[in-house]
Coordinates of C-alpha atoms in Angstrom, one line a residue:
M206 CA -132.1 133.2 130.2
R207 CA -129.4 134.6 128.0
D208 CA -125.6 135.4 129.1
D209 CA -126.2 139.1 127.8
G210 CA -128.7 139.7 130.8
M211 CA -131.7 139.9 128.6
I212 CA -134.6 137.7 129.2
S213 CA -136.9 137.2 126.3
P214 CA -139.7 137.3 125.7
V215 CA -142.3 138.3 128.0
G216 CA -146.0 137.5 127.6
S217 CA -147.7 139.1 124.7
T218 CA -149.5 142.6 125.7
T219 CA -152.3 144.6 123.9
E220 CA -150.6 148.0 125.0
P221 CA -149.3 150.0 122.0
V222 CA -145.7 150.6 121.6
P223 CA -145.1 154.4 121.5
S224 CA -142.4 154.1 119.0
L225 CA -141.1 151.0 117.0
E226 CA -137.8 152.7 116.6
F227 CA -137.5 153.6 120.4
G228 CA -138.7 150.3 121.6
R229 CA -135.9 148.7 119.1
D230 CA -133.3 150.6 120.2
V231 CA -133.8 150.2 123.9
V232 CA -134.0 146.3 123.6
E233 CA -130.8 146.4 121.4
G234 CA -129.0 148.5 123.8
L235 CA -129.7 146.6 126.8
A236 CA -128.6 143.5 125.3
Q237 CA -125.2 144.9 124.6
D238 CA -122.2 144.7 126.9
P239 CA -122.1 147.1 128.7
K240 CA -125.9 147.8 128.3
R241 CA -126.7 151.2 126.9
I242 CA -129.5 153.5 126.0
A243 CA -129.1 156.4 123.4
S244 CA -128.9 159.7 125.0
R245 CA -131.5 161.4 122.6
Y246 CA -134.1 159.3 124.7
L247 CA -133.4 161.4 127.9
Y248 CA -135.4 164.3 126.4
D249 CA -139.2 163.5 126.9
A250 CA -141.6 166.5 128.0
L251 CA -139.9 166.1 131.8
G252 CA -136.4 165.5 130.7
S253 CA -136.4 168.5 128.2
R254 CA -137.6 170.6 131.5
I255 CA -135.0 169.3 133.7
F256 CA -132.2 169.9 131.2
E257 CA -133.2 173.6 131.1
A258 CA -132.6 173.6 135.0
I259 CA -129.4 172.0 134.5
C260 CA -128.5 174.8 131.9
A261 CA -129.3 177.4 134.9
L262 CA -127.0 175.6 137.2
P263 CA -123.8 177.6 138.4
W264 CA -121.5 174.3 137.4
Y265 CA -122.9 173.8 133.9
K266 CA -121.2 176.7 132.4
I267 CA -121.9 175.6 128.6
T268 CA -125.2 177.4 127.9
R269 CA -124.2 180.8 129.5
D270 CA -120.9 180.8 127.8
E271 CA -122.1 179.8 124.5
S272 CA -124.9 182.4 124.7
A273 CA -122.5 185.1 125.5
L274 CA -120.6 184.3 122.4
L275 CA -123.6 184.5 120.5
E276 CA -124.6 187.5 121.6
R277 CA -121.2 189.3 121.3
Y278 CA -120.6 187.9 117.7
G279 CA -124.0 187.2 116.4
P280 CA -123.8 190.1 114.1
V281 CA -120.6 189.0 112.4
I282 CA -121.8 185.3 112.3
S283 CA -124.9 186.4 110.5
S284 CA -123.2 188.7 108.1
G285 CA -121.8 188.3 104.5
F286 CA -124.6 186.6 103.1
E287 CA -125.9 187.6 99.4
A288 CA -129.5 187.2 100.6
T289 CA -131.2 186.6 104.0
P290 CA -130.3 183.0 104.9
T291 CA -132.7 180.2 105.8
V292 CA -131.6 178.8 109.1
I293 CA -131.9 175.5 110.3
E294 CA -131.1 174.8 114.2
L295 CA -130.4 171.4 115.0
G296 CA -131.6 170.5 118.6
T297 CA -133.3 173.5 119.0
G298 CA -134.0 173.3 123.0
S299 CA -135.9 176.5 124.5
G300 CA -135.1 178.6 121.3
E301 CA -133.1 181.1 123.3
K302 CA -129.9 180.8 121.7
L303 CA -131.3 181.2 118.2
S304 CA -133.1 184.1 119.4
L305 CA -129.7 185.6 120.7
L306 CA -128.2 185.1 117.1
L307 CA -131.1 186.8 115.5
G308 CA -130.5 189.9 117.8
P309 CA -132.7 192.1 120.0
D310 CA -134.2 193.3 116.8
G311 CA -134.5 190.3 114.7
P312 CA -133.8 189.9 111.2
Q313 CA -134.2 193.0 109.1
T314 CA -136.2 191.0 106.4
S315 CA -138.5 188.1 106.4
M316 CA -136.6 185.0 107.2
S317 CA -137.6 181.2 107.4
V318 CA -136.3 179.1 110.2
H319 CA -136.6 175.3 110.4
L320 CA -136.3 173.9 114.0
V321 CA -135.3 170.3 114.4
D322 CA -135.7 168.5 117.6
I323 CA -136.7 164.8 118.7
S324 CA -138.7 166.6 121.5
S325 CA -142.2 167.9 120.8
A326 CA -142.1 169.9 124.0
A327 CA -138.6 171.5 123.0
L328 CA -140.1 172.3 119.6
M329 CA -143.3 173.9 121.1
R330 CA -141.4 176.2 123.4
S331 CA -138.7 177.2 121.0
K332 CA -141.4 178.2 118.7
Q333 CA -142.9 180.4 121.4
T334 CA -139.7 181.8 122.0
L335 CA -139.0 182.8 118.4
S336 CA -142.6 184.1 118.0
R337 CA -141.2 187.4 119.6
H338 CA -139.3 188.1 116.3
P339 CA -141.6 189.3 113.8
G340 CA -141.2 188.3 110.2
V341 CA -139.7 184.8 111.2
E342 CA -141.6 182.0 109.5
I343 CA -141.2 178.8 111.9
V344 CA -141.3 175.2 110.3
T345 CA -140.9 172.5 113.0
H346 CA -139.5 169.0 112.3
E347 CA -139.9 166.5 115.3
A348 CA -136.9 164.3 114.4
T349 CA -133.2 163.2 114.8
Y350 CA -130.4 165.5 113.8
E351 CA -129.9 163.6 110.2
D352 CA -133.4 163.2 109.5
G353 CA -134.5 166.5 110.3
L354 CA -131.5 168.0 108.4
V355 CA -132.6 166.2 105.3
A356 CA -136.3 167.2 105.5
A357 CA -135.2 170.8 106.3
L358 CA -132.9 170.9 103.3
D359 CA -135.7 169.4 101.1
R360 CA -138.0 172.1 101.9
I361 CA -136.0 175.3 101.9
D362 CA -135.9 177.8 99.2
R363 CA -132.5 176.9 97.0
D364 CA -132.2 180.3 96.0
R365 CA -131.4 181.5 99.5
P366 CA -128.2 180.5 101.3
A367 CA -128.6 178.1 104.4
M368 CA -127.2 178.4 107.7
I369 CA -127.4 175.4 109.9
I370 CA -126.4 175.8 113.4
F371 CA -125.6 172.9 116.1
L372 CA -125.0 174.2 119.4
G373 CA -124.7 173.2 122.9
S374 CA -121.9 170.9 122.2
N375 CA -124.6 168.3 121.3
I376 CA -122.1 166.9 118.8
G377 CA -120.3 165.7 121.7
N378 CA -122.9 163.1 122.3
M379 CA -121.8 161.3 119.3
A380 CA -119.1 158.6 118.9
P381 CA -116.1 160.2 117.0
A382 CA -117.1 157.9 113.9
E383 CA -120.6 159.1 114.1
S384 CA -119.8 162.8 114.5
D385 CA -117.5 162.6 111.1
R386 CA -120.1 160.6 109.3
F387 CA -122.8 163.2 110.4
L388 CA -120.6 166.2 109.3
R389 CA -119.8 164.6 106.1
K390 CA -123.6 164.0 105.5
S391 CA -124.2 167.7 106.5
C392 CA -121.7 169.0 104.0
S393 CA -122.8 166.9 101.1
G394 CA -126.3 168.2 101.5
C395 CA -125.0 171.8 101.6
R396 CA -124.5 174.1 98.5
P397 CA -121.4 176.4 98.1
G398 CA -121.8 179.0 100.3
D399 CA -123.9 177.4 103.0
R400 CA -122.5 177.6 106.6
F401 CA -122.5 175.5 109.5
L402 CA -122.1 177.0 112.8
L403 CA -121.0 174.4 115.5
G404 CA -120.7 174.8 119.3
T405 CA -118.2 172.8 121.2
D406 CA -117.1 172.3 124.6
L407 CA -113.2 172.1 125.2
I408 CA -111.1 170.0 127.4
K409 CA -110.8 171.7 130.8
P410 CA -109.9 170.5 134.3
E411 CA -111.3 167.2 135.2
A412 CA -113.0 168.5 138.4
E413 CA -114.7 171.2 136.7
M414 CA -116.0 169.1 134.1
R415 CA -117.3 166.4 136.7
L416 CA -119.2 168.9 138.5
A417 CA -121.0 170.1 135.2
Y418 CA -122.2 166.4 134.8
D419 CA -122.7 165.6 138.8
D420 CA -123.9 168.6 140.3
P421 CA -124.3 168.7 144.2
L422 CA -128.1 169.4 143.8
G423 CA -128.5 166.3 142.1
V424 CA -130.2 167.9 139.4
T425 CA -128.3 166.0 136.7
A426 CA -129.1 162.7 138.7
A427 CA -132.8 163.5 138.1
F428 CA -132.3 163.9 134.5
A429 CA -130.6 160.6 134.4
K430 CA -133.1 158.8 136.5
N431 CA -136.1 160.3 134.7
L432 CA -135.0 158.0 131.8
L433 CA -136.1 155.0 133.6
I434 CA -139.6 156.7 134.7
R435 CA -139.8 157.1 130.9
L436 CA -139.2 153.6 130.1
N437 CA -142.0 152.5 132.7
R438 CA -144.5 154.7 131.5
E439 CA -143.9 154.0 127.9
F440 CA -143.4 150.5 127.9
D441 CA -145.2 149.5 130.8
G442 CA -142.2 149.0 132.9
D443 CA -141.3 148.1 136.4
F444 CA -137.7 149.8 136.9
E445 CA -137.4 150.6 140.6
V446 CA -135.8 154.1 140.3
D447 CA -134.7 154.3 143.9
T448 CA -132.3 151.2 143.4
F449 CA -130.2 153.1 140.9
D450 CA -127.4 155.4 141.5
Y451 CA -125.9 157.9 139.2
H452 CA -122.3 158.0 138.3
V453 CA -120.2 159.9 136.0
V454 CA -116.5 159.3 135.2
W455 CA -114.0 161.1 133.0
N456 CA -112.4 158.9 130.3
E457 CA -109.0 160.8 129.4
Q458 CA -108.3 158.2 126.8
A459 CA -111.5 159.0 124.7
S460 CA -111.8 162.4 125.8
R461 CA -115.3 162.2 127.3
I462 CA -117.5 162.3 130.2
E463 CA -119.4 159.1 130.5
S464 CA -122.7 158.9 132.6
Y465 CA -124.2 155.7 133.8
L466 CA -127.2 154.3 135.9
V467 CA -125.7 151.8 138.4
S468 CA -127.8 149.1 140.0
R469 CA -127.6 148.9 143.6
V470 CA -128.9 145.5 143.8
E471 CA -129.3 142.4 141.6
Q472 CA -132.6 142.6 140.0
V473 CA -134.9 141.9 137.0
A474 CA -136.8 144.7 135.3
C475 CA -139.3 144.1 132.7
L476 CA -140.5 146.3 129.8
R477 CA -143.6 144.6 128.8
S478 CA -144.9 146.2 125.7
A479 CA -141.4 146.2 124.3
G480 CA -141.5 142.4 124.8
C481 CA -138.6 142.0 127.2
C482 CA -137.1 141.9 130.6
I483 CA -133.6 142.3 131.6
R484 CA -131.5 141.1 134.4
L485 CA -128.8 143.5 136.2
A486 CA -126.4 142.3 138.5
K487 CA -125.5 144.3 141.7
D488 CA -123.2 147.2 140.9
E489 CA -124.0 146.8 136.9
S490 CA -124.4 150.1 134.8
I491 CA -126.5 151.2 132.1
W492 CA -124.5 153.7 130.0
I493 CA -126.8 156.6 129.0
E494 CA -124.8 159.5 127.8
S495 CA -121.2 160.2 126.4
S496 CA -120.2 163.8 126.3
H497 CA -117.0 164.5 124.3
K498 CA -114.6 167.3 125.0
Y499 CA -112.5 168.9 122.2
S500 CA -109.2 170.7 121.6
V501 CA -109.3 173.7 119.1
E502 CA -107.4 171.9 116.5
T503 CA -109.5 168.8 116.7
V504 CA -112.8 170.9 116.2
V505 CA -111.2 172.3 112.9
A506 CA -109.9 169.1 111.6
M507 CA -113.4 167.5 112.2
G508 CA -115.0 170.3 109.8
R509 CA -112.2 170.1 107.4
N510 CA -112.4 166.4 107.0
A511 CA -116.1 166.5 106.4
G512 CA -115.4 168.9 103.5
F513 CA -116.1 172.3 105.0
S514 CA -113.7 175.3 105.2
L515 CA -113.1 177.2 108.2
R516 CA -114.6 180.6 108.0
E517 CA -113.9 181.9 111.7
Q518 CA -113.9 180.7 115.2
W519 CA -114.5 182.3 118.4
I520 CA -113.3 181.0 121.8
D521 CA -114.1 182.1 125.3
P522 CA -110.7 181.8 127.0
E523 CA -112.0 181.3 130.7
S524 CA -114.8 178.6 129.9
R525 CA -113.0 177.0 127.3
F526 CA -115.8 177.1 124.7
A527 CA -115.9 177.3 121.1
L528 CA -118.2 178.5 118.4
T529 CA -116.6 177.8 114.9
L530 CA -118.1 178.8 111.7
F531 CA -117.4 176.6 108.7
E532 CA -118.5 177.1 105.1
A533 CA -119.4 174.7 102.3

């Protein structure tokens, strides 16, 4: 038994591993101190559905406020291109935000849209949503943001400008070094005149932020605990979901909400087809998500440090949410 809480290996199994990368990331993350699992693995088919329910909660205002900004400023955001742009949306979700950006009448000419998401279920729903806009050709990429963006940029018509959109403050799930690296890589793949639309949640009162990530109905807790259900299903695991509590904290120094699954008892849980077991002490946590919050100045600096220039920024003063349009 290792001091990091991992017990390895378990007996061999003939059950196939769903994803070698997923299994490797989980095993490596659970061997860290504190134990952690990347937030992107929250979004299986059920997780994506639960997240849609979170977006409808009165305490989670990000989606509504960002959608209002997109609806209000969509024509301005989409204007000024010499030719109809190719749109690349990272983390497409249900496709409703991109639909708002396209406007009620859709694009006036044919348009190619590339959707990037790690969830196949999200890609399917987004594709259905955008099918309401005639003349939109849809290409899907079931991949991470970075891999999907590279694949999309490799396939687009380079005679047309590109509009990359990254909404929902999804960049907030990345550590600062990771988001800086991601933006730099995104900028390096762009040509002069390409644009990058970034949605970011701004710092607001702590109580308001905590409610958004730990709602009274327990929907966000269900979203978090579904990760354990996914691990059990895909890796022949035996996590006992009812022995975990969901807990969030505001880390003011790091400017982020941190989400954890906390074991109420001392226990050992096995992921047989991933070849490992983990030991959890009573009150030991698994860190499953970080949601960074920003100042307006920080957002602008992030883009400029990556090589972009600021084109325009729109802020909802009440909800403290920002849409920032950068240009390569």
